[in-house]
mmCIF file of C-alpha atoms in Angstrom:
data_model
loop_
_atom_site.group_PDB
_atom_site.id
_atom_site.type_symbol
_atom_site.label_atom_id
_atom_site.label_comp_id
_atom_site.label_asym_id
_atom_site.label_seq_id
_atom_site.Cartn_x
_atom_site.Cartn_y
_atom_site.Cartn_z
ATOM 1 C CA MET F 1 27.110 -41.379 -47.944
ATOM 2 C CA ARG F 2 25.982 -44.553 -49.779
ATOM 3 C CA VAL F 3 22.962 -46.733 -48.262
ATOM 4 C CA GLY F 4 25.635 -49.447 -47.432
ATOM 5 C CA GLU F 5 27.743 -47.143 -45.676
ATOM 6 C CA GLU F 6 24.827 -45.566 -43.867
ATOM 7 C CA LYS F 7 23.854 -49.019 -42.558
ATOM 8 C CA ASN F 8 27.431 -49.783 -41.342
ATOM 9 C CA MET F 9 27.298 -46.366 -39.571
ATOM 10 C CA LYS F 10 24.214 -46.972 -37.958
ATOM 11 C CA ARG F 11 25.156 -50.647 -37.042
ATOM 12 C CA PHE F 12 28.417 -49.285 -35.424
ATOM 13 C CA LEU F 13 26.547 -46.293 -33.626
ATOM 14 C CA ILE F 14 24.171 -48.697 -31.952
ATOM 15 C CA PHE F 15 26.565 -51.442 -31.199
ATOM 16 C CA LEU F 16 28.729 -48.770 -29.359
ATOM 17 C CA VAL F 17 26.042 -47.085 -27.371
ATOM 18 C CA GLY F 18 24.743 -50.618 -26.513
ATOM 19 C CA PHE F 19 28.292 -51.889 -25.414
ATOM 20 C CA VAL F 20 29.171 -48.471 -23.286
ATOM 21 C CA LEU F 21 25.690 -48.627 -21.581
ATOM 22 C CA PHE F 22 25.495 -52.285 -20.513
ATOM 23 C CA TRP F 23 29.389 -52.165 -19.552
ATOM 24 C CA GLN F 24 28.524 -49.342 -17.266
ATOM 25 C CA ILE F 25 25.602 -51.394 -15.726
ATOM 26 C CA SER F 26 27.475 -54.598 -15.417
ATOM 27 C CA ALA F 27 30.578 -52.879 -13.611
ATOM 28 C CA LYS F 28 28.370 -51.928 -10.706
ATOM 29 C CA ASN F 29 27.872 -55.500 -9.867
ATOM 30 C CA ARG F 30 30.903 -58.133 -10.091
ATOM 31 C CA SER F 31 28.787 -61.385 -9.516
ATOM 32 C CA GLU F 32 28.605 -63.828 -12.080
ATOM 33 C CA THR F 33 24.673 -63.513 -12.701
ATOM 34 C CA PRO F 34 25.152 -59.980 -13.860
ATOM 35 C CA LYS F 35 28.098 -60.763 -16.050
ATOM 36 C CA ARG F 36 26.128 -63.615 -17.800
ATOM 37 C CA GLU F 37 23.133 -61.230 -18.443
ATOM 38 C CA PHE F 38 25.379 -58.710 -19.689
ATOM 39 C CA PHE F 39 27.102 -60.671 -22.160
ATOM 40 C CA HIS F 40 23.769 -62.221 -23.135
ATOM 41 C CA ASN F 41 22.123 -58.706 -23.975
ATOM 42 C CA TYR F 42 25.513 -57.724 -25.683
ATOM 43 C CA GLU F 43 25.416 -60.704 -27.899
ATOM 44 C CA LEU F 44 21.661 -60.065 -28.609
ATOM 45 C CA ILE F 45 22.490 -56.550 -29.817
ATOM 46 C CA LYS F 46 25.378 -58.110 -32.147
ATOM 47 C CA TYR F 47 22.915 -60.438 -33.541
ATOM 48 C CA TYR F 48 20.159 -57.924 -34.357
ATOM 49 C CA LEU F 49 22.825 -55.608 -35.828
ATOM 50 C CA ASN F 50 24.287 -58.479 -38.104
ATOM 51 C CA ILE F 51 20.799 -59.235 -39.389
ATOM 52 C CA GLU F 52 20.189 -55.455 -39.712
ATOM 53 C CA ASP F 53 17.245 -55.702 -37.558
ATOM 54 C CA PHE F 54 18.013 -52.129 -36.212
ATOM 55 C CA ASP F 55 14.678 -51.700 -34.429
ATOM 56 C CA LYS F 56 15.229 -54.466 -32.145
ATOM 57 C CA ALA F 57 18.701 -53.539 -31.462
ATOM 58 C CA GLU F 58 17.648 -50.119 -30.397
ATOM 59 C CA ILE F 59 14.717 -51.312 -28.355
ATOM 60 C CA LEU F 60 16.949 -53.602 -26.506
ATOM 61 C CA VAL F 61 19.214 -50.673 -25.626
ATOM 62 C CA ASP F 62 16.035 -48.767 -24.606
ATOM 63 C CA SER F 63 14.630 -51.699 -22.440
ATOM 64 C CA ARG F 64 17.644 -51.056 -20.080
ATOM 65 C CA GLY F 65 16.283 -47.737 -19.524
ATOM 66 C CA LEU F 66 12.806 -49.195 -18.652
ATOM 67 C CA ALA F 67 14.494 -51.501 -16.146
ATOM 68 C CA LEU F 68 16.250 -48.886 -14.215
ATOM 69 C CA GLU F 69 13.358 -46.591 -14.157
ATOM 70 C CA GLY F 70 11.338 -49.718 -12.655
ATOM 71 C CA LYS F 71 14.018 -49.956 -10.024
ATOM 72 C CA LYS F 72 13.926 -46.184 -9.144
ATOM 73 C CA ARG F 73 17.350 -45.464 -10.592
ATOM 74 C CA TYR F 74 16.266 -42.272 -12.112
ATOM 75 C CA GLU F 75 19.748 -40.650 -12.892
ATOM 76 C CA LYS F 76 20.984 -43.888 -14.754
ATOM 77 C CA ALA F 77 17.440 -44.227 -16.468
ATOM 78 C CA ALA F 78 17.612 -40.633 -17.589
ATOM 79 C CA ASP F 79 21.013 -41.206 -19.225
ATOM 80 C CA MET F 80 19.781 -44.342 -20.952
ATOM 81 C CA PHE F 81 16.896 -42.703 -22.476
ATOM 82 C CA SER F 82 18.927 -39.562 -23.398
ATOM 83 C CA GLU F 83 21.320 -41.836 -25.257
ATOM 84 C CA VAL F 84 18.335 -43.365 -27.406
ATOM 85 C CA ILE F 85 17.105 -39.929 -28.010
ATOM 86 C CA ILE F 86 20.447 -38.745 -29.347
ATOM 87 C CA LEU F 87 21.271 -41.955 -31.500
ATOM 88 C CA THR F 88 18.289 -43.232 -32.753
ATOM 89 C CA LYS F 89 16.783 -42.682 -36.093
ATOM 90 C CA ASN F 90 13.524 -44.637 -35.057
ATOM 91 C CA ALA F 91 10.828 -41.794 -34.573
ATOM 92 C CA THR F 92 8.449 -44.192 -32.689
ATOM 93 C CA LEU F 93 11.337 -45.247 -30.211
ATOM 94 C CA ARG F 94 12.517 -41.705 -29.868
ATOM 95 C CA LYS F 95 8.982 -40.617 -29.074
ATOM 96 C CA GLU F 96 8.765 -43.273 -26.512
ATOM 97 C CA ALA F 97 12.224 -42.413 -24.907
ATOM 98 C CA GLU F 98 11.303 -39.031 -24.777
ATOM 99 C CA GLN F 99 8.045 -39.813 -22.863
ATOM 100 C CA HIS F 100 10.010 -42.005 -20.408
ATOM 101 C CA LEU F 101 12.818 -39.534 -19.922
ATOM 102 C CA GLN F 102 10.226 -36.766 -18.814
ATOM 103 C CA LYS F 103 8.817 -38.974 -16.240
ATOM 104 C CA VAL F 104 12.162 -39.980 -14.730
ATOM 105 C CA LEU F 105 13.391 -36.135 -14.989
ATOM 106 C CA LEU F 106 10.693 -35.053 -12.691
ATOM 107 C CA GLU F 107 12.038 -37.460 -10.097
ATOM 108 C CA LEU F 108 15.292 -35.629 -10.007
ATOM 109 C CA HIS F 109 16.546 -32.412 -8.565
ATOM 110 C CA PRO F 110 15.718 -29.704 -11.065
ATOM 111 C CA THR F 111 19.260 -28.581 -11.583
ATOM 112 C CA GLU F 112 20.268 -32.025 -12.412
ATOM 113 C CA ALA F 113 17.189 -32.612 -14.629
ATOM 114 C CA ILE F 114 17.805 -29.190 -16.594
ATOM 115 C CA GLU F 115 21.539 -30.144 -17.266
ATOM 116 C CA LYS F 116 20.531 -33.375 -18.603
ATOM 117 C CA VAL F 117 17.955 -32.053 -21.188
ATOM 118 C CA THR F 118 20.534 -29.221 -22.045
ATOM 119 C CA ALA F 119 23.096 -31.707 -22.884
ATOM 120 C CA ILE F 120 20.690 -33.429 -25.380
ATOM 121 C CA ILE F 121 19.610 -30.238 -26.994
ATOM 122 C CA ASP F 122 23.175 -29.465 -27.472
ATOM 123 C CA SER F 123 23.797 -32.784 -29.089
ATOM 124 C CA LEU F 124 21.079 -32.555 -31.632
ATOM 125 C CA LYS F 125 20.322 -30.426 -34.792
ATOM 126 C CA ASP F 126 16.538 -31.595 -35.336
ATOM 127 C CA GLU F 127 14.469 -28.553 -34.486
ATOM 128 C CA LYS F 128 11.322 -30.376 -33.775
ATOM 129 C CA ILE F 129 13.022 -32.629 -31.296
ATOM 130 C CA GLN F 130 14.603 -29.639 -29.638
ATOM 131 C CA PHE F 131 11.153 -28.152 -29.272
ATOM 132 C CA ASP F 132 10.070 -31.229 -27.353
ATOM 133 C CA LEU F 133 12.803 -31.046 -25.075
ATOM 134 C CA PHE F 134 12.633 -27.383 -24.209
ATOM 135 C CA LEU F 135 8.779 -28.275 -23.476
ATOM 136 C CA MET F 136 10.208 -31.121 -21.245
ATOM 137 C CA MET F 137 12.533 -28.466 -19.602
ATOM 138 C CA ALA F 138 9.391 -26.201 -18.788
ATOM 139 C CA LYS F 139 7.523 -29.109 -17.308
ATOM 140 C CA VAL F 140 10.555 -29.738 -14.905
ATOM 141 C CA TYR F 141 10.310 -26.073 -13.930
ATOM 142 C CA GLU F 142 6.487 -26.278 -13.280
ATOM 143 C CA LYS F 143 6.744 -29.542 -11.371
ATOM 144 C CA ASN F 144 9.108 -27.650 -8.966
ATOM 145 C CA GLN F 145 6.988 -24.368 -8.907
ATOM 146 C CA LEU F 146 9.539 -22.362 -10.830
ATOM 147 C CA PHE F 147 6.922 -20.813 -12.876
ATOM 148 C CA GLU F 148 8.942 -17.739 -13.986
ATOM 149 C CA GLU F 149 11.531 -19.969 -15.458
ATOM 150 C CA ALA F 150 8.818 -21.943 -17.323
ATOM 151 C CA VAL F 151 7.281 -18.587 -18.569
ATOM 152 C CA ASP F 152 10.659 -17.784 -20.144
ATOM 153 C CA ILE F 153 10.848 -21.423 -21.795
ATOM 154 C CA TYR F 154 7.308 -20.707 -23.480
ATOM 155 C CA SER F 155 8.180 -17.145 -24.433
ATOM 156 C CA ASP F 156 11.176 -18.006 -26.115
ATOM 157 C CA LEU F 157 9.364 -20.759 -28.137
ATOM 158 C CA LEU F 158 6.830 -18.301 -29.117
ATOM 159 C CA GLN F 159 9.689 -16.448 -30.970
ATOM 160 C CA GLU F 160 10.387 -19.556 -33.111
ATOM 161 C CA GLN F 161 8.701 -19.128 -36.375
ATOM 162 C CA ASN F 162 8.605 -23.035 -36.969
ATOM 163 C CA PHE F 163 7.065 -23.845 -33.577
ATOM 164 C CA PRO F 164 3.818 -25.704 -34.674
ATOM 165 C CA ASP F 165 1.191 -24.745 -31.876
ATOM 166 C CA THR F 166 1.383 -20.983 -30.567
ATOM 167 C CA PHE F 167 -1.909 -21.322 -28.895
ATOM 168 C CA PHE F 168 -0.620 -24.061 -26.615
ATOM 169 C CA LEU F 169 2.326 -21.926 -25.761
ATOM 170 C CA HIS F 170 -0.127 -18.957 -24.764
ATOM 171 C CA LEU F 171 -2.304 -21.314 -22.825
ATOM 172 C CA LYS F 172 0.718 -22.389 -20.852
ATOM 173 C CA ILE F 173 2.218 -18.741 -20.278
ATOM 174 C CA ALA F 174 -1.526 -17.891 -18.805
ATOM 175 C CA GLU F 175 -1.494 -20.902 -16.673
ATOM 176 C CA ASN F 176 1.859 -20.028 -15.403
ATOM 177 C CA ASP F 177 0.868 -16.314 -14.740
ATOM 178 C CA ILE F 178 -2.011 -17.417 -12.862
ATOM 179 C CA PHE F 179 0.282 -19.196 -10.362
ATOM 180 C CA LEU F 180 2.505 -16.229 -10.186
ATOM 181 C CA LYS F 181 -0.810 -14.149 -9.599
ATOM 182 C CA LYS F 182 -0.194 -12.124 -12.704
ATOM 183 C CA TYR F 183 -4.070 -12.303 -13.644
ATOM 184 C CA ASN F 184 -3.937 -9.387 -16.200
ATOM 185 C CA ASP F 185 -1.162 -10.780 -18.061
ATOM 186 C CA ALA F 186 -2.836 -14.234 -18.071
ATOM 187 C CA LEU F 187 -5.855 -12.567 -19.648
ATOM 188 C CA GLN F 188 -4.116 -11.164 -22.452
ATOM 189 C CA ASN F 189 -2.686 -14.462 -23.365
ATOM 190 C CA ILE F 190 -6.107 -16.271 -22.965
ATOM 191 C CA GLU F 191 -7.618 -13.380 -25.311
ATOM 192 C CA ILE F 192 -5.552 -14.565 -27.987
ATOM 193 C CA ILE F 193 -6.815 -18.217 -27.953
ATOM 194 C CA THR F 194 -10.519 -16.997 -27.096
ATOM 195 C CA GLU F 195 -10.674 -14.940 -30.384
ATOM 196 C CA ASN F 196 -10.002 -18.057 -32.292
ATOM 197 C CA ARG F 197 -13.457 -20.021 -31.845
ATOM 198 C CA ASP F 198 -12.212 -23.398 -33.212
ATOM 199 C CA SER F 199 -8.999 -23.758 -30.923
ATOM 200 C CA LEU F 200 -8.561 -26.926 -29.284
ATOM 201 C CA TYR F 201 -7.698 -24.990 -26.035
ATOM 202 C CA TRP F 202 -11.185 -22.973 -26.129
ATOM 203 C CA GLU F 203 -12.447 -25.024 -23.026
ATOM 204 C CA ASP F 204 -9.048 -24.602 -20.942
ATOM 205 C CA ALA F 205 -8.791 -20.965 -21.749
ATOM 206 C CA LEU F 206 -12.224 -20.139 -20.667
ATOM 207 C CA PHE F 207 -11.679 -21.997 -17.458
ATOM 208 C CA TYR F 208 -8.380 -19.915 -16.845
ATOM 209 C CA SER F 209 -10.231 -16.980 -17.905
ATOM 210 C CA TYR F 210 -12.704 -17.575 -15.015
ATOM 211 C CA LEU F 211 -9.803 -18.150 -12.623
ATOM 212 C CA ALA F 212 -8.256 -14.771 -13.658
ATOM 213 C CA ASN F 213 -11.368 -12.947 -13.680
ATOM 214 C CA TYR F 214 -12.418 -13.953 -10.370
ATOM 215 C CA SER F 215 -9.054 -13.477 -8.542
ATOM 216 C CA LEU F 216 -9.343 -9.917 -10.194
ATOM 217 C CA HIS F 217 -12.977 -9.569 -8.447
ATOM 218 C CA LYS F 218 -14.615 -9.201 -11.850
ATOM 219 C CA ILE F 219 -17.619 -11.372 -10.992
ATOM 220 C CA ASP F 220 -19.767 -10.700 -14.057
ATOM 221 C CA GLU F 221 -16.774 -11.689 -16.530
ATOM 222 C CA ALA F 222 -15.979 -14.749 -14.166
ATOM 223 C CA THR F 223 -19.908 -15.677 -14.286
ATOM 224 C CA GLU F 224 -20.001 -15.429 -18.174
ATOM 225 C CA ASN F 225 -16.971 -17.470 -18.502
ATOM 226 C CA LEU F 226 -18.648 -20.165 -16.535
ATOM 227 C CA LEU F 227 -21.785 -19.785 -18.393
ATOM 228 C CA GLN F 228 -20.010 -20.391 -21.546
ATOM 229 C CA LEU F 229 -18.263 -23.545 -20.262
ATOM 230 C CA TYR F 230 -21.919 -24.736 -19.035
ATOM 231 C CA ARG F 231 -23.424 -24.218 -22.487
ATOM 232 C CA ASP F 232 -20.684 -25.196 -24.813
ATOM 233 C CA PHE F 233 -18.778 -28.284 -22.991
ATOM 234 C CA PRO F 234 -21.788 -30.204 -21.392
ATOM 235 C CA GLN F 235 -19.430 -33.486 -21.409
ATOM 236 C CA THR F 236 -16.422 -31.836 -19.720
ATOM 237 C CA LYS F 237 -14.903 -33.590 -16.820
ATOM 238 C CA ASN F 238 -14.826 -30.418 -14.716
ATOM 239 C CA ARG F 239 -18.911 -30.208 -14.747
ATOM 240 C CA PHE F 240 -19.281 -30.573 -11.242
ATOM 241 C CA GLU F 241 -16.934 -27.732 -10.426
ATOM 242 C CA ILE F 242 -18.254 -25.555 -13.165
ATOM 243 C CA ILE F 243 -21.918 -25.740 -11.970
ATOM 244 C CA TYR F 244 -21.014 -25.699 -8.370
ATOM 245 C CA ASN F 245 -19.150 -22.468 -8.880
ATOM 246 C CA LEU F 246 -22.093 -20.910 -10.993
ATOM 247 C CA ALA F 247 -24.242 -21.411 -8.165
ATOM 248 C CA GLU F 248 -21.946 -19.753 -5.624
ATOM 249 C CA LEU F 249 -21.342 -16.902 -8.214
ATOM 250 C CA PHE F 250 -25.114 -16.360 -8.411
ATOM 251 C CA GLU F 251 -25.663 -16.518 -4.581
ATOM 252 C CA GLU F 252 -22.748 -13.840 -4.211
ATOM 253 C CA LYS F 253 -24.481 -11.766 -6.814
ATOM 254 C CA GLY F 254 -27.835 -12.132 -4.846
ATOM 255 C CA GLN F 255 -29.571 -14.105 -7.593
ATOM 256 C CA TYR F 256 -30.716 -16.888 -5.348
ATOM 257 C CA LEU F 257 -33.004 -18.571 -7.721
ATOM 258 C CA LEU F 258 -30.662 -19.146 -10.532
ATOM 259 C CA SER F 259 -28.116 -20.420 -7.656
ATOM 260 C CA TRP F 260 -30.960 -22.917 -6.515
ATOM 261 C CA TYR F 261 -31.559 -23.864 -10.199
ATOM 262 C CA PHE F 262 -27.863 -24.966 -10.871
ATOM 263 C CA LEU F 263 -27.781 -26.653 -7.359
ATOM 264 C CA ASN F 264 -30.803 -28.804 -8.077
ATOM 265 C CA GLU F 265 -29.065 -29.850 -11.337
ATOM 266 C CA LEU F 266 -26.179 -31.076 -9.508
ATOM 267 C CA PHE F 267 -28.027 -33.004 -6.906
ATOM 268 C CA ALA F 268 -29.892 -34.983 -9.499
ATOM 269 C CA THR F 269 -26.573 -36.162 -10.821
ATOM 270 C CA GLY F 270 -24.219 -35.986 -7.786
ATOM 271 C CA THR F 271 -22.557 -38.875 -5.662
ATOM 272 C CA GLU F 272 -23.866 -39.407 -2.173
ATOM 273 C CA ALA F 273 -21.080 -37.383 -0.650
ATOM 274 C CA GLN F 274 -21.685 -34.458 -3.274
ATOM 275 C CA LYS F 275 -25.409 -34.651 -2.420
ATOM 276 C CA PHE F 276 -24.766 -34.008 1.286
ATOM 277 C CA VAL F 277 -22.758 -30.769 0.523
ATOM 278 C CA ILE F 278 -25.308 -29.845 -2.220
ATOM 279 C CA TYR F 279 -28.225 -30.188 0.268
ATOM 280 C CA ALA F 280 -26.592 -28.191 2.706
ATOM 281 C CA LYS F 281 -26.096 -25.323 0.159
ATOM 282 C CA ILE F 282 -29.592 -25.518 -0.982
ATOM 283 C CA GLU F 283 -30.787 -24.852 2.585
ATOM 284 C CA GLU F 284 -28.595 -21.869 2.767
ATOM 285 C CA ILE F 285 -30.162 -20.716 -0.512
ATOM 286 C CA LYS F 286 -33.689 -21.136 0.765
ATOM 287 C CA ASN F 287 -32.896 -19.339 3.938
ATOM 288 C CA ALA F 288 -31.458 -16.333 1.890
ATOM 289 C CA LEU F 289 -34.771 -16.303 -0.335
ATOM 290 C CA LEU F 290 -36.871 -16.056 2.667
ATOM 291 C CA ARG F 291 -34.780 -13.150 3.883
ATOM 292 C CA ASP F 292 -34.812 -11.468 0.642
ATOM 293 C CA SER F 293 -38.130 -12.162 -0.838
ATOM 294 C CA LEU F 294 -39.800 -8.874 0.576
ATOM 295 C CA THR F 295 -37.260 -6.665 -1.013
ATOM 296 C CA VAL F 296 -36.053 -8.172 -4.295
ATOM 297 C CA ASN F 297 -38.073 -9.856 -7.148
ATOM 298 C CA GLN F 298 -35.940 -12.991 -7.576
ATOM 299 C CA PHE F 299 -37.841 -14.064 -10.574
ATOM 300 C CA LYS F 300 -36.184 -11.602 -12.878
ATOM 301 C CA TYR F 301 -33.123 -13.753 -12.240
ATOM 302 C CA PHE F 302 -34.969 -16.899 -13.088
ATOM 303 C CA SER F 303 -32.871 -17.472 -16.307
ATOM 304 C CA PRO F 304 -29.169 -16.947 -17.086
ATOM 305 C CA ASP F 305 -28.535 -14.057 -19.662
ATOM 306 C CA TRP F 306 -27.368 -16.230 -22.581
ATOM 307 C CA LYS F 307 -27.297 -13.195 -24.948
ATOM 308 C CA LYS F 308 -23.996 -12.140 -23.690
ATOM 309 C CA LEU F 309 -22.101 -15.190 -24.497
ATOM 310 C CA ARG F 310 -19.964 -15.491 -27.391
ATOM 311 C CA LYS F 311 -21.174 -17.650 -30.409
ATOM 312 C CA ARG F 312 -18.723 -20.704 -31.595
#
């Protein structure tokens, strides 16, 4: 197809979808004001098409979806964003439409949401966009606690040779397996990630590994996971939870001085509410030390065993 013919086809498609979508909206309200607004937008789309400003024409169609989203008319908004994804050639606009579609889909009944995503997938041949839509489908399942179905999506994507980020898929399968209490299955997927030291998902994988190991009552392994996080990710947003859980694990193992050590670190940086909880915990540790001091040499637990940790 020649360049001129491509432009004419693009102009026609955008014009058509704009006309149909605006007509659907205007048909809901027969008052004069909505009619004037409809024809104003309709003329704007025609104007942008005539001057070959396709981006503005597409954005105007997309803006209707945003307006419907703002009004919490999620089903109509989903239809709008779906049309943009199917018809636009503008990658930036499509990505924005995908992001908004994902938000409104999470407000719909899962069956309806899945039907809409499936319809888009069936209308497209672009593999990369289809991958994005399958991930969107998995999020709908997760939001509705349909974890088995989410695992099926991620597992199917793992079979696709061109999927760009298999580590992400293994992480998501592990996350859903933890919700399903399939802790050993989760650890198998996590191991694939942790074997790759430079993975972007190293931190999340270690935390999921801690959750799975602790749930399996593998206290030593769970402690090692948290120590690895403590050492390698000092700026993590989960710093408080990591240190507090370390203190509890060492208390559970009877290593009270180490537990006290980590609680003191938390106390120095905690909020007033956190300090109240930490102080009560420190008092428990002190009492445990007094009870235990005659039978156990607590000083042999004065420092964590860093040698067991993996090197990055």
